[in-house]
Structure formats: C-alpha cells, structure tokens
Amino acid sequence: PAPRLADVATGSPTALHAFVRGEASLRAARWDSAAAAFRAATEADSAFALAWLRLAEAYGWRNDAAAEGAAARAAARRSLHRLAPRERALLAVRDLHDAADFAAVDSADALARRYPADPEIRYVQASDVYKRQSSAKAPGSLTPMPRVSGSRW
C-alpha cells in the first residue's frame, strides 16, 4: 500500500514532489528512475527517512546495487523516529535478513500477521520462507540475499 501522507514526514515540498515521482516509478518497475527520484528527495531533505527507505527499495530490485541499498537503509535508520511503525518493522526485518539471521523469518511472519492484507509485507514474508526452505541444507543460517525487496504492485 501507498504510505499515508501523515507518515511521509518531510516539510520540503521539493522532497515530497521527488518522493511522489519515485513512488510512481517504483510501482511501474522503473528502478533507475525511482532511485533517481528518491535520491533527489533525500538531497532536498537529508532526514527524510521514508525516502531513504524507498531508495533502498529501488536499489533492492537491482542486482548490482547492494552496497547502495545498505547505505540508504543506514541513512533511514539515522532518522528512524520519523518512520511509521510499519516501515520501522519492515526495516528491522530487512536488516535481520541481510545479516542472514533466522530471526528474520519469525519477524516477517509476525509482521504478516499484523498486516495480513499488505502485499509488500507478504512479499518479504514469502522471500524469507523461500530462503528458509532453500537453506534447509545448511541449518543455522540464511543464505544472504543482495536485498529483500518490497511489492511490485
């Protein structure tokens, strides 16, 4: 689902405009355009945590941008208090997943129970279930992925 306006948390009209362009590009699977728009949003407001989080999302759909995605998530964490509870929880699950921590699976399951109709959260949950099943050959660790990404819808 689209973020609620109250959760966007920027006072910059320039940043908000760029963010909306980024969301449209992300939903249309135009990853490079989305990343450019979210970067513009974070340049206009460096504390715009949701724009940083969505920038990480755009990078997550590219196989060659894991380092950029990790840097964007780190920037989002610096302004964590500006994220809505749903986005904070998604960030926590993605951090666990990227650390190859099996707690990501339980955390994703809990998040899916809390937001049962949310396609982005269902995607994260399914990704972690897939990783759990594919790593059954090596118990105790998840196979690290470049990035768990959100919904394409």
PDB file of C-alpha atoms in Angstrom:
ATOM      1  CA  PRO A   1       0.000   0.000   0.000  1.00  0.00           C
ATOM      2  CA  ALA A   2       0.981   3.572  -0.517  1.00  0.00           C
ATOM      3  CA  PRO A   3       2.301   5.391   2.539  1.00  0.00           C
ATOM      4  CA  ARG A   4      -0.146   7.593   4.403  1.00  0.00           C
ATOM      5  CA  LEU A   5       0.571  11.310   3.933  1.00  0.00           C
ATOM      6  CA  ALA A   6       0.926  11.758   7.699  1.00  0.00           C
ATOM      7  CA  ASP A   7       3.723   9.170   7.671  1.00  0.00           C
ATOM      8  CA  VAL A   8       5.758  10.828   4.927  1.00  0.00           C
ATOM      9  CA  ALA A   9       7.399  13.278   7.380  1.00  0.00           C
ATOM     10  CA  THR A  10       9.034  15.973   5.316  1.00  0.00           C
ATOM     11  CA  GLY A  11       8.451  19.690   5.356  1.00  0.00           C
ATOM     12  CA  SER A  12      10.104  20.148   1.969  1.00  0.00           C
ATOM     13  CA  PRO A  13       7.750  20.470  -0.994  1.00  0.00           C
ATOM     14  CA  THR A  14      10.689  19.685  -3.294  1.00  0.00           C
ATOM     15  CA  ALA A  15      11.453  16.481  -1.410  1.00  0.00           C
ATOM     16  CA  LEU A  16       7.786  15.476  -1.363  1.00  0.00           C
ATOM     17  CA  HIS A  17       7.430  16.060  -5.096  1.00  0.00           C
ATOM     18  CA  ALA A  18      10.517  13.942  -5.815  1.00  0.00           C
ATOM     19  CA  PHE A  19       9.246  11.254  -3.421  1.00  0.00           C
ATOM     20  CA  VAL A  20       5.915  11.010  -5.257  1.00  0.00           C
ATOM     21  CA  ARG A  21       7.765  10.699  -8.588  1.00  0.00           C
ATOM     22  CA  GLY A  22       9.870   7.941  -7.028  1.00  0.00           C
ATOM     23  CA  GLU A  23       6.813   6.064  -5.797  1.00  0.00           C
ATOM     24  CA  ALA A  24       5.236   6.215  -9.268  1.00  0.00           C
ATOM     25  CA  SER A  25       8.440   4.929 -10.858  1.00  0.00           C
ATOM     26  CA  LEU A  26       8.844   2.195  -8.257  1.00  0.00           C
ATOM     27  CA  ARG A  27       5.293   0.979  -8.821  1.00  0.00           C
ATOM     28  CA  ALA A  28       5.947   0.940 -12.576  1.00  0.00           C
ATOM     29  CA  ALA A  29       9.113  -1.167 -12.076  1.00  0.00           C
ATOM     30  CA  ARG A  30      11.350   1.636 -13.354  1.00  0.00           C
ATOM     31  CA  TRP A  31      14.069   1.026 -10.762  1.00  0.00           C
ATOM     32  CA  ASP A  32      16.645   3.515 -12.063  1.00  0.00           C
ATOM     33  CA  SER A  33      14.060   6.305 -12.386  1.00  0.00           C
ATOM     34  CA  ALA A  34      12.748   5.502  -8.913  1.00  0.00           C
ATOM     35  CA  ALA A  35      16.249   5.580  -7.439  1.00  0.00           C
ATOM     36  CA  ALA A  36      16.984   8.929  -9.097  1.00  0.00           C
ATOM     37  CA  ALA A  37      13.761  10.449  -7.763  1.00  0.00           C
ATOM     38  CA  PHE A  38      14.292   9.123  -4.239  1.00  0.00           C
ATOM     39  CA  ARG A  39      17.890  10.390  -4.313  1.00  0.00           C
ATOM     40  CA  ALA A  40      16.537  13.815  -5.275  1.00  0.00           C
ATOM     41  CA  ALA A  41      14.114  13.631  -2.334  1.00  0.00           C
ATOM     42  CA  THR A  42      16.925  12.806   0.094  1.00  0.00           C
ATOM     43  CA  GLU A  43      19.080  15.592  -1.348  1.00  0.00           C
ATOM     44  CA  ALA A  44      16.243  18.044  -0.695  1.00  0.00           C
ATOM     45  CA  ASP A  45      15.700  16.688   2.846  1.00  0.00           C
ATOM     46  CA  SER A  46      18.530  14.549   4.209  1.00  0.00           C
ATOM     47  CA  ALA A  47      16.391  13.489   7.205  1.00  0.00           C
ATOM     48  CA  PHE A  48      13.553  12.188   5.004  1.00  0.00           C
ATOM     49  CA  ALA A  49      13.634   8.644   6.380  1.00  0.00           C
ATOM     50  CA  LEU A  50      10.862   7.245   4.193  1.00  0.00           C
ATOM     51  CA  ALA A  51      12.614   8.479   1.052  1.00  0.00           C
ATOM     52  CA  TRP A  52      15.815   6.763   2.210  1.00  0.00           C
ATOM     53  CA  LEU A  53      13.878   3.562   2.859  1.00  0.00           C
ATOM     54  CA  ARG A  54      12.218   3.662  -0.548  1.00  0.00           C
ATOM     55  CA  LEU A  55      15.594   4.439  -2.168  1.00  0.00           C
ATOM     56  CA  ALA A  56      16.881   1.221  -0.603  1.00  0.00           C
ATOM     57  CA  GLU A  57      13.804  -0.498  -2.044  1.00  0.00           C
ATOM     58  CA  ALA A  58      14.585   0.742  -5.554  1.00  0.00           C
ATOM     59  CA  TYR A  59      18.185  -0.390  -5.213  1.00  0.00           C
ATOM     60  CA  GLY A  60      16.974  -3.740  -3.893  1.00  0.00           C
ATOM     61  CA  TRP A  61      15.390  -4.595  -7.216  1.00  0.00           C
ATOM     62  CA  ARG A  62      18.749  -4.178  -8.944  1.00  0.00           C
ATOM     63  CA  ASN A  63      21.275  -6.975  -8.540  1.00  0.00           C
ATOM     64  CA  ASP A  64      24.227  -4.605  -8.738  1.00  0.00           C
ATOM     65  CA  ALA A  65      23.299  -2.106  -6.037  1.00  0.00           C
ATOM     66  CA  ALA A  66      23.526  -3.976  -2.708  1.00  0.00           C
ATOM     67  CA  ALA A  67      26.042  -1.520  -1.242  1.00  0.00           C
ATOM     68  CA  GLU A  68      23.913   1.473  -2.222  1.00  0.00           C
ATOM     69  CA  GLY A  69      20.836  -0.182  -0.716  1.00  0.00           C
ATOM     70  CA  ALA A  70      22.662  -0.856   2.543  1.00  0.00           C
ATOM     71  CA  ALA A  71      23.821   2.770   2.694  1.00  0.00           C
ATOM     72  CA  ALA A  72      20.270   4.013   2.087  1.00  0.00           C
ATOM     73  CA  ARG A  73      18.913   1.750   4.863  1.00  0.00           C
ATOM     74  CA  ALA A  74      21.613   3.077   7.198  1.00  0.00           C
ATOM     75  CA  ALA A  75      20.504   6.622   6.399  1.00  0.00           C
ATOM     76  CA  ALA A  76      16.873   5.656   7.096  1.00  0.00           C
ATOM     77  CA  ARG A  77      17.931   4.255  10.485  1.00  0.00           C
ATOM     78  CA  ARG A  78      19.526   7.615  11.390  1.00  0.00           C
ATOM     79  CA  SER A  79      16.024   9.139  11.188  1.00  0.00           C
ATOM     80  CA  LEU A  80      14.169   6.079  12.454  1.00  0.00           C
ATOM     81  CA  HIS A  81      11.889   8.180  14.672  1.00  0.00           C
ATOM     82  CA  ARG A  82      10.442   9.726  11.502  1.00  0.00           C
ATOM     83  CA  LEU A  83       9.238   6.358  10.166  1.00  0.00           C
ATOM     84  CA  ALA A  84       5.795   4.935  10.827  1.00  0.00           C
ATOM     85  CA  PRO A  85       5.672   1.684  12.849  1.00  0.00           C
ATOM     86  CA  ARG A  86       5.082  -0.420   9.721  1.00  0.00           C
ATOM     87  CA  GLU A  87       8.160   0.964   7.985  1.00  0.00           C
ATOM     88  CA  ARG A  88      10.289   0.606  11.129  1.00  0.00           C
ATOM     89  CA  ALA A  89       9.251  -3.048  11.344  1.00  0.00           C
ATOM     90  CA  LEU A  90       9.990  -3.654   7.652  1.00  0.00           C
ATOM     91  CA  LEU A  91      13.415  -2.100   8.068  1.00  0.00           C
ATOM     92  CA  ALA A  92      14.114  -4.341  11.061  1.00  0.00           C
ATOM     93  CA  VAL A  93      13.114  -7.474   9.136  1.00  0.00           C
ATOM     94  CA  ARG A  94      15.262  -6.483   6.168  1.00  0.00           C
ATOM     95  CA  ASP A  95      18.218  -5.828   8.465  1.00  0.00           C
ATOM     96  CA  LEU A  96      17.811  -9.278  10.024  1.00  0.00           C
ATOM     97  CA  HIS A  97      17.530 -10.857   6.612  1.00  0.00           C
ATOM     98  CA  ASP A  98      20.611  -9.096   5.292  1.00  0.00           C
ATOM     99  CA  ALA A  99      22.500 -10.318   8.359  1.00  0.00           C
ATOM    100  CA  ALA A 100      21.409 -13.884   7.462  1.00  0.00           C
ATOM    101  CA  ASP A 101      19.678 -14.156  10.840  1.00  0.00           C
ATOM    102  CA  PHE A 102      16.886 -16.750  11.114  1.00  0.00           C
ATOM    103  CA  ALA A 103      15.009 -14.284  13.315  1.00  0.00           C
ATOM    104  CA  ALA A 104      14.062 -12.607  10.026  1.00  0.00           C
ATOM    105  CA  VAL A 105      11.666 -15.470   9.309  1.00  0.00           C
ATOM    106  CA  ASP A 106       9.816 -15.170  12.614  1.00  0.00           C
ATOM    107  CA  SER A 107       9.820 -11.381  12.400  1.00  0.00           C
ATOM    108  CA  ALA A 108       8.405 -11.470   8.866  1.00  0.00           C
ATOM    109  CA  ASP A 109       5.714 -13.930   9.987  1.00  0.00           C
ATOM    110  CA  ALA A 110       4.752 -11.656  12.891  1.00  0.00           C
ATOM    111  CA  LEU A 111       4.637  -8.657  10.596  1.00  0.00           C
ATOM    112  CA  ALA A 112       2.403 -10.534   8.138  1.00  0.00           C
ATOM    113  CA  ARG A 113       0.009 -11.410  10.976  1.00  0.00           C
ATOM    114  CA  ARG A 114      -0.093  -7.742  11.959  1.00  0.00           C
ATOM    115  CA  TYR A 115      -0.660  -6.536   8.368  1.00  0.00           C
ATOM    116  CA  PRO A 116      -2.383  -9.509   6.653  1.00  0.00           C
ATOM    117  CA  ALA A 117      -3.526  -7.661   3.520  1.00  0.00           C
ATOM    118  CA  ASP A 118      -0.256  -5.819   2.847  1.00  0.00           C
ATOM    119  CA  PRO A 119       1.336  -7.132  -0.389  1.00  0.00           C
ATOM    120  CA  GLU A 120       4.780  -5.713   0.363  1.00  0.00           C
ATOM    121  CA  ILE A 121       4.893  -7.446   3.727  1.00  0.00           C
ATOM    122  CA  ARG A 122       3.580 -10.667   2.173  1.00  0.00           C
ATOM    123  CA  TYR A 123       6.412 -10.476  -0.356  1.00  0.00           C
ATOM    124  CA  VAL A 124       9.000 -10.065   2.409  1.00  0.00           C
ATOM    125  CA  GLN A 125       7.457 -12.988   4.287  1.00  0.00           C
ATOM    126  CA  ALA A 126       7.428 -15.214   1.193  1.00  0.00           C
ATOM    127  CA  SER A 127      11.022 -14.313   0.429  1.00  0.00           C
ATOM    128  CA  ASP A 128      12.109 -15.311   3.917  1.00  0.00           C
ATOM    129  CA  VAL A 129      10.114 -18.569   3.752  1.00  0.00           C
ATOM    130  CA  TYR A 130      11.813 -19.348   0.446  1.00  0.00           C
ATOM    131  CA  LYS A 131      15.210 -18.619   1.970  1.00  0.00           C
ATOM    132  CA  ARG A 132      14.389 -20.801   4.983  1.00  0.00           C
ATOM    133  CA  GLN A 133      13.446 -23.701   2.717  1.00  0.00           C
ATOM    134  CA  SER A 134      16.414 -23.278   0.383  1.00  0.00           C
ATOM    135  CA  SER A 135      18.836 -23.099   3.303  1.00  0.00           C
ATOM    136  CA  ALA A 136      17.490 -26.255   4.968  1.00  0.00           C
ATOM    137  CA  LYS A 137      20.597 -27.977   3.670  1.00  0.00           C
ATOM    138  CA  ALA A 138      22.686 -25.696   5.906  1.00  0.00           C
ATOM    139  CA  PRO A 139      20.775 -25.262   9.176  1.00  0.00           C
ATOM    140  CA  GLY A 140      21.543 -22.265  11.285  1.00  0.00           C
ATOM    141  CA  SER A 141      21.970 -19.654   8.608  1.00  0.00           C
ATOM    142  CA  LEU A 142      20.000 -17.971   5.904  1.00  0.00           C
ATOM    143  CA  THR A 143      21.625 -17.604   2.546  1.00  0.00           C
ATOM    144  CA  PRO A 144      22.303 -13.856   2.307  1.00  0.00           C
ATOM    145  CA  MET A 145      20.464 -12.095  -0.482  1.00  0.00           C
ATOM    146  CA  PRO A 146      21.549  -8.815  -2.020  1.00  0.00           C
ATOM    147  CA  ARG A 147      18.336  -7.299  -0.678  1.00  0.00           C
ATOM    148  CA  VAL A 148      14.804  -8.269   0.280  1.00  0.00           C
ATOM    149  CA  SER A 149      12.630  -6.021  -1.793  1.00  0.00           C
ATOM    150  CA  GLY A 150       9.077  -4.882  -1.481  1.00  0.00           C
ATOM    151  CA  SER A 151       5.988  -5.250  -3.524  1.00  0.00           C
ATOM    152  CA  ARG A 152       5.912  -4.742  -7.281  1.00  0.00           C
ATOM    153  CA  TRP A 153       2.253  -3.739  -7.082  1.00  0.00           C
TER     154      TRP A 153
END
